[in-house]
Coordinates of C-alpha atoms and ligand atoms in Angstrom, one line a residue:
M1 CA -0.2 0.1 0.1
N2 CA 1.3 3.4 -1.0
W3 CA 0.5 6.5 -2.6
L4 CA 1.2 5.3 -6.2
T5 CA -1.1 2.1 -6.1
N6 CA -4.0 3.9 -4.0
F7 CA -4.0 7.3 -5.7
V8 CA -2.1 7.3 -8.8
R9 CA -3.2 4.0 -10.4
P10 CA -6.9 4.4 -10.2
K11 CA -6.7 7.8 -11.6
L12 CA -4.8 6.4 -14.5
R13 CA -7.4 3.7 -14.8
A14 CA -10.3 6.2 -15.2
L15 CA -8.4 8.2 -17.7
V16 CA -7.9 5.4 -20.0
A17 CA -11.3 3.8 -19.3
R18 CA -12.8 7.2 -20.6
K19 CA -11.0 7.0 -23.8
E20 CA -12.2 3.5 -24.6
T21 CA -14.7 3.0 -27.4
P22 CA -18.0 1.9 -26.5
E23 CA -18.4 -1.9 -26.7
N24 CA -21.3 -1.7 -28.7
L25 CA -19.8 0.4 -31.7
W26 CA -17.6 -2.2 -33.3
L27 CA -17.7 -6.1 -33.5
K28 CA -15.3 -8.4 -35.0
C29 CA -16.1 -10.8 -37.8
P30 CA -15.8 -14.3 -36.3
K31 CA -14.8 -15.5 -40.0
C32 CA -12.2 -13.1 -41.3
E33 CA -11.6 -11.2 -38.0
Q34 CA -11.9 -7.8 -39.6
M35 CA -13.6 -5.2 -37.3
L36 CA -17.2 -4.3 -38.6
F37 CA -19.0 -0.9 -37.8
M38 CA -22.0 -2.1 -35.9
R39 CA -24.2 0.1 -37.9
D40 CA -23.1 -0.9 -41.4
W41 CA -23.2 -4.5 -40.2
E42 CA -27.1 -3.9 -39.1
A43 CA -27.8 -2.3 -42.2
N44 CA -26.0 -5.3 -44.2
Q45 CA -28.5 -7.4 -42.7
E46 CA -25.8 -8.8 -40.3
V47 CA -23.5 -10.3 -43.2
C48 CA -20.0 -9.3 -42.8
T49 CA -19.0 -6.4 -45.3
H50 CA -15.5 -7.6 -45.9
C51 CA -16.0 -11.5 -46.5
G52 CA -19.8 -11.8 -46.6
H53 CA -20.2 -14.0 -43.9
H54 CA -23.5 -14.7 -42.6
M55 CA -23.8 -14.2 -38.8
R56 CA -26.9 -15.5 -36.9
I57 CA -29.5 -12.9 -37.1
R58 CA -32.6 -12.8 -34.7
P59 CA -36.1 -12.8 -36.4
L60 CA -37.2 -9.5 -35.4
K61 CA -34.2 -8.1 -37.5
R62 CA -34.8 -10.4 -40.3
L63 CA -38.7 -10.1 -40.8
P64 CA -38.7 -6.4 -41.9
H65 CA -36.2 -7.3 -44.9
L66 CA -38.7 -10.1 -45.9
F67 CA -42.2 -8.5 -46.3
D68 CA -43.6 -5.7 -48.5
E69 CA -42.5 -2.2 -47.1
G70 CA -41.2 -4.1 -43.9
K71 CA -44.7 -4.4 -42.4
Y72 CA -45.9 -7.3 -41.0
E73 CA -48.3 -8.6 -38.2
L74 CA -46.9 -10.6 -35.4
H75 CA -48.9 -13.7 -34.1
P76 CA -48.2 -14.2 -30.1
L77 CA -47.6 -18.0 -29.4
P78 CA -50.1 -19.8 -27.8
K79 CA -50.1 -20.1 -23.9
V80 CA -48.4 -23.5 -22.5
P81 CA -47.7 -24.7 -19.3
A82 CA -44.3 -23.3 -18.5
D83 CA -41.8 -26.0 -16.8
P84 CA -44.2 -28.7 -16.7
L85 CA -41.6 -31.3 -15.2
K86 CA -40.2 -28.6 -12.7
F87 CA -36.8 -29.0 -14.2
R88 CA -33.7 -28.1 -12.7
D89 CA -30.2 -28.6 -13.6
T90 CA -27.5 -25.8 -12.8
E91 CA -30.6 -23.6 -12.6
R92 CA -34.1 -23.7 -12.6
Y93 CA -35.9 -24.1 -16.0
D94 CA -38.4 -21.4 -15.4
A95 CA -35.7 -19.0 -14.4
R96 CA -33.7 -19.7 -17.5
L97 CA -37.2 -19.0 -19.5
K98 CA -37.5 -15.8 -17.6
K99 CA -34.1 -14.8 -18.3
A100 CA -34.5 -15.2 -21.9
Q101 CA -37.7 -13.6 -22.5
A102 CA -36.1 -10.7 -20.9
K103 CA -33.7 -10.4 -23.7
A104 CA -36.1 -11.5 -26.5
E105 CA -37.9 -8.2 -27.1
G106 CA -41.5 -9.3 -26.6
S107 CA -41.1 -13.0 -27.8
T108 CA -42.1 -15.6 -25.2
D109 CA -40.2 -18.4 -26.9
A110 CA -37.6 -19.6 -29.5
L111 CA -40.0 -19.0 -32.3
V112 CA -41.5 -15.9 -34.0
V113 CA -44.6 -16.3 -36.3
A114 CA -45.5 -13.5 -38.6
S115 CA -48.0 -12.9 -41.4
G116 CA -48.1 -10.0 -44.0
L117 CA -47.6 -9.2 -47.6
M118 CA -44.9 -10.5 -49.6
G119 CA -44.7 -9.9 -53.3
N120 CA -48.5 -8.6 -52.7
R121 CA -49.4 -12.1 -51.6
M122 CA -50.3 -12.9 -48.0
T123 CA -47.5 -15.0 -46.6
V124 CA -46.9 -16.8 -43.0
I125 CA -43.7 -16.8 -42.1
A126 CA -42.4 -18.7 -38.8
A127 CA -38.6 -18.1 -37.9
L128 CA -36.8 -19.9 -35.1
D129 CA -34.6 -17.8 -32.8
F130 CA -31.1 -19.2 -31.9
G131 CA -30.7 -16.4 -29.4
F132 CA -33.4 -17.9 -27.4
M133 CA -32.0 -20.9 -25.6
G134 CA -30.4 -22.1 -28.7
G135 CA -33.7 -22.2 -30.7
S136 CA -34.7 -25.4 -29.0
M137 CA -37.9 -26.9 -29.4
G138 CA -40.2 -27.3 -26.6
T139 CA -43.9 -27.0 -26.1
A140 CA -44.2 -23.3 -27.0
V141 CA -42.4 -23.7 -30.4
G142 CA -44.5 -26.9 -31.1
E143 CA -47.6 -24.9 -30.5
G144 CA -46.4 -22.0 -32.5
L145 CA -45.6 -24.2 -35.6
V146 CA -49.2 -25.7 -35.5
M147 CA -50.5 -22.2 -35.3
A148 CA -48.5 -20.9 -38.2
A149 CA -49.7 -23.9 -40.3
E150 CA -53.1 -23.4 -39.4
T151 CA -53.0 -19.6 -40.1
A152 CA -51.6 -20.4 -43.4
V153 CA -54.3 -22.8 -44.3
A154 CA -57.1 -20.5 -42.8
R155 CA -55.8 -17.6 -45.1
K156 CA -54.7 -19.6 -48.2
A157 CA -51.2 -18.5 -47.8
P158 CA -47.7 -20.3 -48.2
L159 CA -45.8 -21.0 -45.1
I160 CA -42.2 -20.2 -45.1
V161 CA -40.0 -21.5 -41.9
F162 CA -36.5 -20.2 -41.1
S163 CA -34.8 -22.9 -39.1
A164 CA -32.1 -22.1 -36.7
S165 CA -32.0 -24.8 -33.8
G166 CA -29.6 -26.8 -31.5
G167 CA -32.6 -29.3 -31.2
A168 CA -35.1 -30.4 -28.9
R169 CA -35.7 -28.5 -25.5
M170 CA -33.9 -31.0 -22.9
Q171 CA -35.6 -29.2 -20.1
E172 CA -39.1 -30.7 -21.4
G173 CA -37.9 -34.2 -21.8
I174 CA -40.4 -36.3 -23.5
L175 CA -42.7 -33.4 -24.3
S176 CA -40.0 -31.7 -26.2
L177 CA -40.0 -34.8 -28.3
M178 CA -43.4 -35.3 -28.9
Q179 CA -43.3 -32.0 -31.0
L180 CA -41.3 -33.6 -33.8
T181 CA -44.4 -35.5 -34.8
R182 CA -46.6 -32.5 -34.1
T183 CA -44.8 -30.2 -36.3
T184 CA -44.8 -33.1 -38.7
I185 CA -48.5 -33.4 -39.1
A186 CA -48.7 -29.5 -38.9
V187 CA -46.9 -29.1 -42.1
R188 CA -48.6 -31.9 -43.8
K189 CA -52.0 -30.1 -43.4
V190 CA -50.4 -27.2 -45.4
K191 CA -49.4 -29.6 -48.2
E192 CA -52.8 -31.2 -48.2
A193 CA -54.2 -27.9 -48.8
G194 CA -52.2 -27.6 -51.7
L195 CA -50.2 -24.5 -50.4
P196 CA -46.4 -24.5 -50.6
Y197 CA -44.0 -24.8 -47.7
I198 CA -40.8 -23.7 -48.0
V199 CA -37.9 -24.1 -45.6
V200 CA -34.9 -21.7 -45.3
L201 CA -32.2 -23.5 -43.5
T202 CA -29.9 -21.0 -41.5
D203 CA -26.8 -21.5 -39.3
P204 CA -27.3 -23.7 -37.5
T205 CA -30.1 -26.5 -38.0
T206 CA -29.5 -29.3 -36.0
G207 CA -31.2 -32.1 -33.8
G208 CA -34.7 -32.4 -33.3
V209 CA -35.5 -29.5 -35.6
S210 CA -33.6 -31.0 -38.7
A211 CA -35.3 -34.4 -37.8
S212 CA -38.8 -33.0 -38.3
F213 CA -40.4 -30.0 -40.0
A214 CA -37.1 -28.3 -41.1
M215 CA -36.3 -31.2 -43.8
L216 CA -39.9 -31.6 -44.9
G217 CA -40.2 -28.5 -47.3
D218 CA -41.2 -28.6 -50.7
I219 CA -38.3 -26.6 -51.5
H220 CA -35.3 -26.1 -49.4
L221 CA -33.2 -23.0 -49.5
A222 CA -30.0 -22.6 -47.5
E223 CA -28.0 -19.7 -46.2
P224 CA -24.2 -19.8 -47.3
D225 CA -21.8 -21.8 -45.1
A226 CA -24.7 -22.7 -42.4
I227 CA -24.4 -25.9 -40.3
I228 CA -27.2 -28.3 -41.3
G229 CA -27.3 -31.6 -39.8
F230 CA -28.6 -33.9 -37.1
A231 CA -25.6 -34.9 -34.7
G232 CA -22.5 -32.6 -34.7
P233 CA -19.5 -33.7 -36.6
R234 CA -17.3 -34.6 -33.6
V235 CA -20.3 -37.4 -32.6
I236 CA -20.3 -38.8 -36.1
Q237 CA -16.6 -38.8 -36.3
D238 CA -16.3 -40.8 -33.0
T239 CA -18.9 -42.9 -34.0
I240 CA -17.9 -44.0 -37.5
R241 CA -14.1 -43.5 -36.7
Q242 CA -13.3 -42.1 -39.8
E243 CA -12.2 -38.5 -41.1
L244 CA -15.3 -36.6 -42.2
P245 CA -14.9 -34.6 -45.5
E246 CA -14.1 -31.0 -45.9
G247 CA -17.1 -28.7 -45.6
F248 CA -19.1 -31.7 -44.4
Q249 CA -22.8 -30.6 -43.1
R250 CA -22.3 -26.9 -44.4
S251 CA -25.0 -25.6 -47.0
E252 CA -22.7 -25.9 -50.2
Y253 CA -22.0 -29.5 -49.3
L254 CA -25.5 -30.4 -48.9
L255 CA -26.4 -28.8 -52.2
E256 CA -23.6 -30.7 -54.0
H257 CA -25.3 -33.9 -52.3
G258 CA -28.9 -33.1 -53.3
M259 CA -30.0 -32.2 -49.5
V260 CA -30.4 -28.5 -50.5
D261 CA -32.2 -27.1 -53.5
T262 CA -30.1 -23.7 -53.5
V263 CA -28.1 -21.7 -51.5
V264 CA -29.0 -18.0 -51.3
H265 CA -27.4 -15.0 -50.1
R266 CA -29.5 -13.2 -47.5
H267 CA -29.8 -10.0 -49.7
K268 CA -31.5 -12.3 -52.3
L269 CA -34.0 -14.3 -50.0
R270 CA -36.9 -11.9 -50.2
E271 CA -37.0 -12.0 -54.1
T272 CA -36.1 -15.5 -54.3
L273 CA -38.9 -16.7 -52.1
I274 CA -41.4 -14.4 -54.1
R275 CA -40.3 -16.0 -57.3
M276 CA -40.6 -19.5 -56.0
V277 CA -44.1 -19.0 -54.2
T278 CA -45.2 -17.3 -57.8
L279 CA -44.1 -20.1 -59.7
L280 CA -45.8 -22.7 -57.2
M281 CA -49.1 -20.8 -56.8
D282 CA -49.6 -19.2 -60.3
P283 CA -48.0 -21.7 -62.6
L284 CA -48.3 -20.8 -66.4
V285 CA -50.8 -22.8 -68.2
V286 CA -49.4 -23.8 -71.6
A287 CA -52.2 -24.1 -73.9
Ligands
ZN1 ZN1 -15.7 -11.2 -42.4

């Protein structure tokens, strides 16, 4: 303890701290490690302005770029019993949920359902939110997807799903696994009504979501370089005891192997979706 440590050092620290750039002004691209000015990056739909890397964008940031004039109606998720198993790991599940909800700008779970005009046609979009507990699918997400499918059928509208998920919500045990069948039946209703069901696979789409509604689209689009698969590469490598090929489980690899129909840049998604829905709903009749 002396005058230097007690007095000079805190003063110096305060001086240095004040000159630091605010944290939320810049961010580093995880791919090319270039610094990005936050405002430019947001205006670019969260795609790196240097290397084109597509970062994980939350639904409420994505939706305005899809609907006509950025206008849409949000459909609140149906109410479901919170924490039916009274689950607890390092933290109580209901506490985890509340924390995620506080950060989610109004959404109550890992799915956002919206409807509005897209290319002047009523369209329903259901987008999973990886930022909300890893986009995991529990009862609320399942119910939300059923509601989205029913809304599409009632309004004779196409259903577009943006997938981004780590899989089933472990904290809901068997109830989360039941959503695999429920969502499968829900999207079948859309197909039976003769309406297009299109899936846009985004980074990452894995586990129970890729094992159900995310792989059942009439057409599968994917954002560039997204991880798409069921189990992670390390699990597969350890099971089959073989080196996995380069780019395994990435959008471009899946396109080459016939699992994805096309890989689309985020900036081109709106026009591509409008074109596909038009081709499916208003086919030209050749006399
Ligand atoms: Zn980059």
